[in-house]
PDB file of C-alpha atoms in Angstrom:
ATOM      1  CA  ALA A  26      93.414  81.393 100.802  1.00 83.00           C
ATOM      2  CA  GLY A  27      91.742  84.643  99.876  1.00 89.00           C
ATOM      3  CA  ALA A  28      92.762  86.720 102.878  1.00 88.00           C
ATOM      4  CA  MET A  29      94.179  89.620 100.854  1.00 87.00           C
ATOM      5  CA  ASP A  30      94.278  91.461  97.548  1.00 88.00           C
ATOM      6  CA  ALA A  31      97.677  92.797  96.599  1.00 87.00           C
ATOM      7  CA  ILE A  32      99.472  93.668  93.410  1.00 89.00           C
ATOM      8  CA  ASN A  33     102.767  91.932  92.897  1.00 87.00           C
ATOM      9  CA  PHE A  34     105.102  93.497  90.342  1.00 88.00           C
ATOM     10  CA  SER A  35     108.160  91.307  90.129  1.00 87.00           C
ATOM     11  CA  THR A  36     110.009  88.558  88.317  1.00 87.00           C
ATOM     12  CA  GLN A  37     108.686  85.895  90.691  1.00 86.00           C
ATOM     13  CA  CYS A  38     107.224  82.860  88.928  1.00 86.00           C
ATOM     14  CA  TRP A  39     105.266  81.268  91.759  1.00 84.00           C
ATOM     15  CA  PHE A  40     103.725  78.245  90.026  1.00 83.00           C
ATOM     16  CA  GLY A  41     106.225  77.777  87.193  1.00 84.00           C
ATOM     17  CA  GLY A  42     105.776  77.759  83.459  1.00 86.00           C
ATOM     18  CA  CYS A  43     106.252  81.521  83.154  1.00 88.00           C
ATOM     19  CA  SER A  44     107.079  82.977  79.766  1.00 88.00           C
ATOM     20  CA  GLY A  45     110.004  85.407  79.517  1.00 89.00           C
ATOM     21  CA  SER A  46     111.833  87.075  82.368  1.00 90.00           C
ATOM     22  CA  GLY A  47     109.278  89.716  83.456  1.00 90.00           C
ATOM     23  CA  PRO A  48     108.691  91.799  85.410  1.00 91.00           C
ATOM     24  CA  TRP A  49     104.987  90.897  85.459  1.00 92.00           C
ATOM     25  CA  VAL A  50     101.890  92.308  87.157  1.00 93.00           C
ATOM     26  CA  GLN A  51     100.269  89.514  89.158  1.00 93.00           C
ATOM     27  CA  ALA A  52      97.662  89.207  91.901  1.00 92.00           C
ATOM     28  CA  ASP A  53      98.828  88.147  95.348  1.00 88.00           C
ATOM     29  CA  LEU A  54      95.660  86.674  96.833  1.00 88.00           C
ATOM     30  CA  GLU A  55      97.497  84.988  99.731  1.00 84.00           C
ATOM     31  CA  TRP A  56      99.001  81.551  99.282  1.00 84.00           C
ATOM     32  CA  GLY A  57     100.329  82.355  95.848  1.00 82.00           C
ATOM     33  CA  LEU A  58     100.817  84.827  93.028  1.00 87.00           C
ATOM     34  CA  TYR A  59      98.272  84.513  90.281  1.00 93.00           C
ATOM     35  CA  PRO A  60      98.946  85.651  86.692  1.00 94.00           C
ATOM     36  CA  GLY A  61      95.297  84.774  85.979  1.00 95.00           C
ATOM     37  CA  GLY A  62      92.533  82.577  87.359  1.00 94.00           C
ATOM     38  CA  SER A  63      94.579  79.456  88.057  1.00 93.00           C
ATOM     39  CA  GLN A  64      98.043  78.180  88.913  1.00 87.00           C
ATOM     40  CA  SER A  65      98.800  77.774  85.193  1.00 91.00           C
ATOM     41  CA  TRP A  66     100.643  80.472  83.290  1.00 92.00           C
ATOM     42  CA  ASN A  67      98.237  82.943  81.723  1.00 93.00           C
ATOM     43  CA  PRO A  68      99.007  83.360  77.987  1.00 93.00           C
ATOM     44  CA  ASN A  69      97.725  86.977  78.165  1.00 94.00           C
ATOM     45  CA  GLN A  70     100.400  87.803  80.745  1.00 94.00           C
ATOM     46  CA  ARG A  71     103.220  89.994  79.463  1.00 94.00           C
ATOM     47  CA  ALA A  72     106.260  91.775  80.828  1.00 94.00           C
ATOM     48  CA  PHE A  73     106.301  95.483  81.656  1.00 94.00           C
ATOM     49  CA  PRO A  74     110.004  96.456  81.513  1.00 94.00           C
ATOM     50  CA  HIS A  75     109.246 100.184  81.653  1.00 95.00           C
ATOM     51  CA  LYS A  76     110.781 102.766  83.984  1.00 93.00           C
ATOM     52  CA  PHE A  77     107.304 103.477  85.435  1.00 94.00           C
ATOM     53  CA  VAL A  78     104.436 100.982  85.424  1.00 95.00           C
ATOM     54  CA  THR A  79     100.736 101.279  86.178  1.00 95.00           C
ATOM     55  CA  ALA A  80      99.267  98.126  87.716  1.00 94.00           C
ATOM     56  CA  THR A  81      95.646  97.513  88.719  1.00 95.00           C
ATOM     57  CA  LEU A  82      93.833  94.743  90.523  1.00 95.00           C
ATOM     58  CA  LYS A  83      90.104  94.691  91.092  1.00 95.00           C
ATOM     59  CA  ASN A  84      88.205  91.912  92.854  1.00 94.00           C
ATOM     60  CA  ASN A  85      84.545  91.626  93.789  1.00 94.00           C
ATOM     61  CA  GLY A  86      85.456  89.083  96.481  1.00 92.00           C
ATOM     62  CA  THR A  87      83.034  86.379  95.387  1.00 95.00           C
ATOM     63  CA  THR A  88      83.236  85.598  91.679  1.00 95.00           C
ATOM     64  CA  ARG A  89      85.519  87.798  89.600  1.00 96.00           C
ATOM     65  CA  PHE A  90      88.823  89.654  89.494  1.00 96.00           C
ATOM     66  CA  ALA A  91      90.866  91.486  86.882  1.00 97.00           C
ATOM     67  CA  ILE A  92      94.544  92.391  86.511  1.00 97.00           C
ATOM     68  CA  LYS A  93      95.777  95.165  84.201  1.00 97.00           C
ATOM     69  CA  GLY A  94      99.108  96.817  83.492  1.00 96.00           C
ATOM     70  CA  SER A  95     100.658  99.530  81.355  1.00 97.00           C
ATOM     71  CA  ASN A  96     103.571 101.792  80.761  1.00 97.00           C
ATOM     72  CA  ALA A  97     102.813 104.705  83.118  1.00 96.00           C
ATOM     73  CA  GLN A  98     104.264 107.197  80.647  1.00 97.00           C
ATOM     74  CA  SER A  99     102.117 106.358  77.596  1.00 97.00           C
ATOM     75  CA  GLY A 100      99.457 104.022  76.259  1.00 97.00           C
ATOM     76  CA  GLY A 101      96.348 102.377  77.570  1.00 97.00           C
ATOM     77  CA  LEU A 102      95.871  99.669  80.140  1.00 97.00           C
ATOM     78  CA  TYR A 103      96.398  96.109  78.920  1.00 98.00           C
ATOM     79  CA  THR A 104      94.010  93.510  80.351  1.00 98.00           C
ATOM     80  CA  LEU A 105      96.096  90.608  81.578  1.00 97.00           C
ATOM     81  CA  TYR A 106      93.187  88.704  83.087  1.00 97.00           C
ATOM     82  CA  ASP A 107      89.460  89.274  83.649  1.00 98.00           C
ATOM     83  CA  GLY A 108      87.516  86.282  84.897  1.00 97.00           C
ATOM     84  CA  PRO A 109      86.697  83.920  87.749  1.00 97.00           C
ATOM     85  CA  LEU A 110      88.621  83.800  91.011  1.00 96.00           C
ATOM     86  CA  PRO A 111      90.937  80.803  91.441  1.00 95.00           C
ATOM     87  CA  ASN A 112      89.476  77.649  93.007  1.00 93.00           C
ATOM     88  CA  GLY A 113      89.254  77.987  96.791  1.00 92.00           C
ATOM     89  CA  TYR A 114      89.159  81.812  96.723  1.00 94.00           C
ATOM     90  CA  SER A 115      85.394  82.329  96.685  1.00 93.00           C
ATOM     91  CA  PRO A 116      84.307  83.915  98.843  1.00 94.00           C
ATOM     92  CA  MET A 117      87.380  85.905  99.791  1.00 93.00           C
ATOM     93  CA  LYS A 118      88.116  86.255 103.518  1.00 91.00           C
ATOM     94  CA  LYS A 119      89.380  89.835 103.788  1.00 84.00           C
ATOM     95  CA  GLN A 120      90.805  90.912 107.114  1.00 81.00           C
ATOM     96  CA  GLY A 121      90.428  94.667 106.966  1.00 78.00           C
ATOM     97  CA  ALA A 122      93.927  96.151 106.683  1.00 77.00           C
ATOM     98  CA  ILE A 123      94.881  98.666 104.003  1.00 76.00           C
ATOM     99  CA  ILE A 124      98.523  99.192 103.065  1.00 75.00           C
ATOM    100  CA  LEU A 125     100.178 100.732 100.041  1.00 74.00           C
ATOM    101  CA  GLY A 126     103.729 100.049  98.989  1.00 69.00           C
ATOM    102  CA  SER A 127     104.567  96.732 100.604  1.00 64.00           C
ATOM    103  CA  GLY A 128     102.989  93.349 101.020  1.00 57.00           C
ATOM    104  CA  GLY A 129     103.273  90.760 103.739  1.00 54.00           C
ATOM    105  CA  ASP A 130     106.360  89.175 102.183  1.00 56.00           C
ATOM    106  CA  CYS A 131     108.468  92.305 102.045  1.00 57.00           C
ATOM    107  CA  CYS A 132     109.578  93.091 105.506  1.00 58.00           C
ATOM    108  CA  LYS A 133     109.623  90.119 107.842  1.00 56.00           C
ATOM    109  CA  PRO A 134     111.754  90.852 110.935  1.00 60.00           C
ATOM    110  CA  ASP A 135     113.587  87.522 110.667  1.00 62.00           C
ATOM    111  CA  GLY A 136     114.418  88.007 106.981  1.00 57.00           C
ATOM    112  CA  GLY A 137     111.992  85.333 105.803  1.00 57.00           C
ATOM    113  CA  ALA A 138     110.680  86.005 102.337  1.00 60.00           C
ATOM    114  CA  ASN A 139     111.958  89.522 101.696  1.00 58.00           C
ATOM    115  CA  LEU A 140     111.072  89.319  98.022  1.00 59.00           C
ATOM    116  CA  SER A 141     109.807  92.835  97.295  1.00 58.00           C
ATOM    117  CA  ALA A 142     111.960  95.160  95.234  1.00 60.00           C
ATOM    118  CA  GLY A 143     111.640  98.497  93.516  1.00 64.00           C
ATOM    119  CA  THR A 144     110.101 101.768  94.565  1.00 73.00           C
ATOM    120  CA  PHE A 145     106.417 102.458  95.125  1.00 80.00           C
ATOM    121  CA  TYR A 146     105.347 106.002  94.197  1.00 80.00           C
ATOM    122  CA  GLU A 147     101.578 106.364  94.351  1.00 82.00           C
ATOM    123  CA  GLY A 148      98.482 104.283  94.925  1.00 85.00           C
ATOM    124  CA  ALA A 149      94.739 104.473  95.126  1.00 82.00           C
ATOM    125  CA  ILE A 150      92.066 102.317  96.676  1.00 83.00           C
ATOM    126  CA  VAL A 151      88.458 102.589  95.546  1.00 81.00           C
ATOM    127  CA  ALA A 152      85.188 101.246  96.874  1.00 81.00           C
ATOM    128  CA  GLY A 153      83.335  98.699  94.797  1.00 89.00           C
ATOM    129  CA  TYR A 154      84.380  97.198  91.474  1.00 94.00           C
ATOM    130  CA  PRO A 155      85.459 100.078  89.192  1.00 95.00           C
ATOM    131  CA  SER A 156      84.409 100.122  85.559  1.00 95.00           C
ATOM    132  CA  ASP A 157      86.946  99.828  82.757  1.00 95.00           C
ATOM    133  CA  ALA A 158      86.159 103.458  81.924  1.00 95.00           C
ATOM    134  CA  THR A 159      87.163 104.511  85.437  1.00 93.00           C
ATOM    135  CA  GLU A 160      90.431 102.583  85.239  1.00 95.00           C
ATOM    136  CA  ASN A 161      91.161 104.084  81.814  1.00 95.00           C
ATOM    137  CA  ALA A 162      90.522 107.581  83.194  1.00 94.00           C
ATOM    138  CA  VAL A 163      92.975 106.913  86.029  1.00 93.00           C
ATOM    139  CA  GLN A 164      95.580 105.724  83.506  1.00 96.00           C
ATOM    140  CA  ALA A 165      95.080 108.941  81.496  1.00 96.00           C
ATOM    141  CA  GLU A 166      95.693 110.980  84.668  1.00 95.00           C
ATOM    142  CA  VAL A 167      98.834 108.955  85.469  1.00 94.00           C
ATOM    143  CA  ILE A 168     100.182 109.683  81.990  1.00 96.00           C
ATOM    144  CA  ALA A 169      99.258 113.377  82.370  1.00 97.00           C
ATOM    145  CA  ALA A 170     101.341 113.520  85.574  1.00 95.00           C
ATOM    146  CA  GLY A 171     104.400 113.186  83.347  1.00 95.00           C
ATOM    147  CA  TYR A 172     106.635 110.745  85.195  1.00 93.00           C
ATOM    148  CA  ARG A 173     110.229 111.091  83.966  1.00 91.00           C
TER     149      ARG A 173
END
């Protein structure tokens, strides 16, 4: 547990109890998708059925992580979760790879768990734990790009 940080944007309901049909922004922290800080459904979680979606995940690797999402064409970021890491994920055990656009479950040669879908357009990775103001500024720039 805790070997990776990845954003999952899908209709997968890993631990059950999900509300609605998604798609949702969740954290893939290895060994499960997390809609919040536990295996229980997070009541702040909501679907983002927009044509373009902004999704963020930030994690300090020892105590805290946050998940946010938004329509990438208008509006501010919605905080889905901001709190402690799930049990067993502190400290994280990062392994050093950086990829954008696909996670470990997308492209297994034997078929396996090819569960990724959709199209990835742009991404950014930052050092440290960005402030809410920084994330909001990024969202404003995404909106200004004018995705259609």
